[in-house]
Coordinates of C-alpha atoms in Angstrom, one line a residue:
M1 CA 76.9 116.4 56.9
P2 CA 74.7 119.5 57.2
A3 CA 73.3 119.7 54.1
R4 CA 74.8 122.6 53.4
S5 CA 78.0 121.4 53.8
A6 CA 77.4 118.8 51.8
V7 CA 76.2 121.2 48.6
T8 CA 79.2 123.6 49.0
I9 CA 81.7 120.7 49.5
F10 CA 80.0 119.6 45.7
L11 CA 80.4 123.0 44.5
L12 CA 84.3 123.7 45.4
L13 CA 84.9 119.4 43.6
C14 CA 83.1 121.2 40.4
A15 CA 85.0 123.8 40.6
L16 CA 87.8 122.5 40.5
A17 CA 87.2 119.6 37.4
F18 CA 86.7 122.9 36.0
H19 CA 89.9 124.7 36.3
G20 CA 91.4 121.1 35.0
R21 CA 89.2 121.3 32.2
L22 CA 90.2 124.8 31.6
S23 CA 94.3 124.5 32.3
A24 CA 94.8 121.8 29.8
E25 CA 96.5 122.2 27.3
V26 CA 95.9 121.3 24.2
V27 CA 97.3 119.6 21.5
N28 CA 96.8 120.2 18.2
V29 CA 96.6 116.7 16.1
Y30 CA 97.3 117.2 12.3
T31 CA 96.6 114.6 9.7
S32 CA 96.6 114.8 5.4
A33 CA 94.5 111.6 5.7
R34 CA 90.3 110.4 5.0
V35 CA 91.1 107.4 4.2
A36 CA 90.1 104.3 5.9
P37 CA 91.6 103.0 7.9
L38 CA 93.3 105.3 8.8
L39 CA 91.1 107.6 9.8
S40 CA 87.7 107.6 8.0
N41 CA 85.3 110.5 7.0
D42 CA 83.1 109.7 9.7
G43 CA 85.4 110.6 11.7
H44 CA 87.4 106.9 13.1
G45 CA 90.3 104.9 12.1
M46 CA 92.9 104.3 13.6
Y47 CA 94.3 107.9 13.8
A48 CA 91.4 108.4 15.4
D49 CA 92.4 105.4 18.3
M50 CA 95.5 106.7 18.6
V51 CA 95.0 110.0 19.9
D52 CA 92.1 109.0 21.9
Y53 CA 94.3 106.4 23.6
L54 CA 97.2 109.3 24.2
N55 CA 94.0 111.3 26.3
R56 CA 93.3 107.9 27.7
Q57 CA 97.2 107.7 29.5
K58 CA 96.5 111.3 31.2
I59 CA 100.0 112.6 30.0
G60 CA 100.2 114.7 31.9
D61 CA 98.2 118.4 31.4
L62 CA 97.7 117.4 27.5
Q63 CA 94.6 116.9 25.5
F64 CA 95.2 115.9 22.8
K65 CA 92.4 117.0 19.4
L66 CA 92.9 115.0 16.1
I67 CA 92.2 118.2 13.1
Y68 CA 92.5 117.1 9.1
L69 CA 94.4 119.4 6.5
P70 CA 94.9 119.1 3.3
R71 CA 98.9 118.0 2.3
K72 CA 99.7 120.7 0.5
R73 CA 98.6 123.4 3.6
L74 CA 100.1 120.3 5.9
Q75 CA 103.5 120.3 4.7
L76 CA 103.7 123.7 3.9
Q77 CA 103.1 124.8 7.2
V78 CA 105.1 122.5 9.2
E79 CA 107.9 123.5 7.2
N80 CA 107.5 127.5 7.4
G81 CA 107.2 126.4 10.9
A82 CA 104.0 127.6 11.5
L83 CA 102.2 124.6 12.6
D84 CA 100.2 124.9 16.0
G85 CA 100.7 121.4 16.6
I86 CA 102.2 118.1 15.4
V87 CA 101.6 115.7 13.2
I88 CA 100.7 111.9 13.1
G89 CA 102.0 109.2 10.8
M90 CA 104.7 110.8 9.2
M91 CA 107.8 109.4 8.3
P92 CA 111.0 111.2 7.6
H93 CA 111.6 110.1 4.7
W94 CA 108.6 111.9 3.6
F95 CA 109.6 115.2 5.0
D96 CA 113.4 114.8 3.2
D97 CA 114.4 114.5 7.3
V98 CA 116.0 110.6 7.5
A99 CA 119.2 111.9 9.9
Q100 CA 115.9 113.6 12.1
K101 CA 117.2 116.7 12.3
K102 CA 114.8 118.9 10.2
Y103 CA 111.6 117.4 13.7
L104 CA 111.4 115.3 15.8
W105 CA 109.7 111.7 15.4
T106 CA 108.6 108.9 17.9
A107 CA 108.9 105.3 17.6
P108 CA 106.6 104.1 15.1
F109 CA 103.0 103.5 16.3
A110 CA 102.0 101.3 13.2
L111 CA 103.5 99.9 10.9
D112 CA 102.9 99.6 6.9
R113 CA 104.2 98.5 3.2
Y114 CA 102.9 100.2 0.0
V115 CA 101.9 97.7 -2.9
V116 CA 100.9 97.3 -5.8
V117 CA 97.1 96.0 -7.0
L118 CA 96.8 94.5 -10.2
P119 CA 93.3 92.9 -12.0
V120 CA 93.1 88.8 -10.8
N121 CA 93.8 88.1 -14.8
Q122 CA 96.5 90.5 -15.1
P123 CA 100.4 89.0 -15.7
Y124 CA 102.8 90.3 -13.1
S125 CA 106.2 89.4 -12.6
D126 CA 108.7 90.9 -9.6
T127 CA 111.2 89.5 -11.1
V128 CA 110.9 89.5 -15.3
P129 CA 109.4 93.4 -16.0
G130 CA 107.2 93.2 -18.9
P131 CA 103.6 92.2 -18.3
L132 CA 103.5 96.1 -17.1
A133 CA 104.6 97.9 -20.0
G134 CA 102.9 101.3 -20.8
H135 CA 99.7 100.1 -18.4
T136 CA 98.6 103.3 -15.7
L137 CA 99.3 103.0 -12.2
G138 CA 96.9 104.8 -10.0
M139 CA 99.6 107.1 -7.2
V140 CA 98.3 109.8 -4.9
L141 CA 99.0 113.1 -6.1
G142 CA 101.6 115.2 -5.2
Y143 CA 103.5 111.9 -3.1
S144 CA 106.6 111.0 -3.7
Y145 CA 108.3 106.8 -3.3
P146 CA 111.4 107.0 -3.9
D147 CA 112.2 103.3 -2.8
L148 CA 110.3 102.5 -5.7
D149 CA 111.2 105.0 -8.4
A150 CA 113.5 102.2 -10.3
W151 CA 110.7 99.6 -9.9
I152 CA 108.4 101.9 -11.7
R153 CA 110.9 102.8 -14.0
R154 CA 112.0 99.2 -14.9
Q155 CA 108.2 98.0 -14.9
G156 CA 107.1 100.2 -17.4
L157 CA 103.8 101.8 -15.6
I158 CA 102.9 105.0 -16.4
R159 CA 102.2 107.1 -13.0
N160 CA 98.6 108.9 -12.8
D161 CA 97.6 110.9 -10.0
A162 CA 94.5 111.2 -7.9
G163 CA 93.5 113.1 -4.8
S164 CA 93.8 110.3 -2.5
D165 CA 94.7 106.7 -2.0
E166 CA 90.4 105.9 -1.9
H167 CA 90.1 107.2 -5.5
N168 CA 92.9 105.3 -6.9
L169 CA 91.3 102.3 -5.6
E170 CA 88.0 103.5 -7.2
K171 CA 89.6 104.0 -10.6
L172 CA 90.8 100.6 -10.7
R173 CA 87.3 99.4 -9.6
L174 CA 85.9 100.8 -12.9
H175 CA 88.7 100.2 -15.2
R176 CA 89.4 103.7 -15.9
V177 CA 93.4 102.7 -14.2
D178 CA 95.6 99.1 -14.5
G179 CA 96.7 98.9 -11.5
V180 CA 96.9 101.2 -8.2
L181 CA 100.1 101.3 -5.9
A182 CA 99.4 102.2 -1.7
A183 CA 99.7 101.2 1.1
E184 CA 98.6 97.9 2.2
S185 CA 96.1 99.0 5.4
I186 CA 94.5 100.9 2.9
V187 CA 94.3 98.2 0.6
R188 CA 93.0 95.0 1.8
W189 CA 90.4 97.4 3.7
Y190 CA 89.3 98.3 0.7
L191 CA 88.6 95.0 -0.7
K192 CA 87.6 94.1 2.5
Q193 CA 85.2 96.0 2.6
H194 CA 83.6 96.5 -1.0
A195 CA 84.1 92.8 -0.7
M196 CA 86.3 92.6 -3.9
Q197 CA 89.1 90.3 -2.1
A198 CA 88.6 87.8 -5.2
Q199 CA 88.6 89.6 -8.0
F200 CA 92.0 91.7 -7.4
Q201 CA 96.2 90.2 -6.9
V202 CA 97.9 92.1 -4.2
H203 CA 101.9 92.3 -4.3
V204 CA 104.3 93.5 -1.8
L205 CA 107.0 95.9 -3.4
P206 CA 110.3 96.1 -2.5
S207 CA 111.0 99.4 -0.2
Q208 CA 111.3 99.6 3.4
P209 CA 108.3 99.4 5.8
T210 CA 106.4 102.6 6.7
E211 CA 106.5 104.1 10.1
R212 CA 103.9 105.3 11.1
R213 CA 105.5 107.9 13.4
F214 CA 104.4 111.2 14.8
L215 CA 106.1 114.3 13.7
I216 CA 106.8 116.9 15.8
P217 CA 108.4 120.7 15.5
H218 CA 111.3 121.3 17.7
A219 CA 109.7 124.5 19.2
Q220 CA 106.8 121.8 20.6
A221 CA 110.2 120.3 22.4
A222 CA 108.5 119.7 25.2
I223 CA 105.6 118.0 24.0
Y224 CA 108.2 115.2 22.4
H225 CA 109.1 114.9 26.1
K226 CA 106.1 113.7 27.2
I227 CA 103.8 111.4 24.9
A228 CA 107.4 110.0 23.4
P229 CA 108.4 107.2 26.3
V230 CA 105.0 106.4 25.7
L231 CA 104.9 105.7 21.7
R232 CA 108.2 103.3 22.9
K233 CA 106.5 101.1 24.7
L234 CA 103.4 100.6 22.0
K235 CA 104.8 97.6 21.5
D236 CA 104.2 95.6 24.3
D237 CA 100.9 97.5 25.5
P238 CA 98.0 95.4 24.9
E239 CA 95.6 97.1 24.9
W240 CA 97.4 99.4 22.1
Q241 CA 97.6 96.0 20.1
R242 CA 93.9 95.4 20.2
S243 CA 93.1 98.6 18.7
V244 CA 96.1 97.8 16.3
G245 CA 95.0 94.7 16.3
K246 CA 91.2 95.8 13.9
Y247 CA 92.3 97.2 11.1
E248 CA 95.1 94.6 9.3

C-alpha cells in the first residue's frame, strides 16, 4: 500500500474514533457517599468500580462519570426535578418511594445491612432492653432510619449525629460516643483498616437489607431502559461478583 494511502486511512480512523468520543452521551452518576469502601477520598471503592463496570459494558453510546454531591444538595435536586443525571447507591424508602412510583429503580448491585458497633466490653442484648439505656449512638446527620426507630427507643439510646459514618466511627474510637449505627460494609472495612476488630463487637440490627440501587428520574427513562437489563444480570456475572466481593 502506498505510504500516502496508509496515512490517509490512519487519519480517517483517528477522525472516526474522535467523532465517536464526541458523540458519546455522558451520564452523570451522582453519589453523596465519601466513605470507604463505597467511595474513598482518592476516588476508589465499590461505586467507582460499578461505574467502571458499566463503561466496560459499552452500553449504547453512554459514558458514565461519577460525581460527588453533598447529600442535602443531591436530595434537593432529586426532589425538585433538577438533577441532570442518575444517583448510585440509593434505596426507595430513603426517598419515600417504597412503591417505586416517584422514580425509576434498577435491581440492586450490592446488598448490605445495618449494624450497631459497640466496645467489646459493653453488655448488649438483642431481646432484653437495658444495657444501652442513656448511651449515645452515632448516626448520620439528616439520615432517617425508619426500620430502626422502635429499636432505638426500646434500647433507650440517645442519637448523636455527625456528618458521616466515618466521622462517627472516629468518635467511637476516641470514646466520644458509646456506639455507632452504620452499614455493615462500612463498619467492618473501617475496623479492618485500623486493625480494631478485637476492640469492638458488631451486631446485626432488625431492619430490612440495604439494597444499593440506581435511582433514575423519570426524565432519564431512556438511560434506565439501557442500563436496567445490565443490572438485572449482575448476580450471575462472575466479573462483578469478584469485584464486589473485595469489600465484604
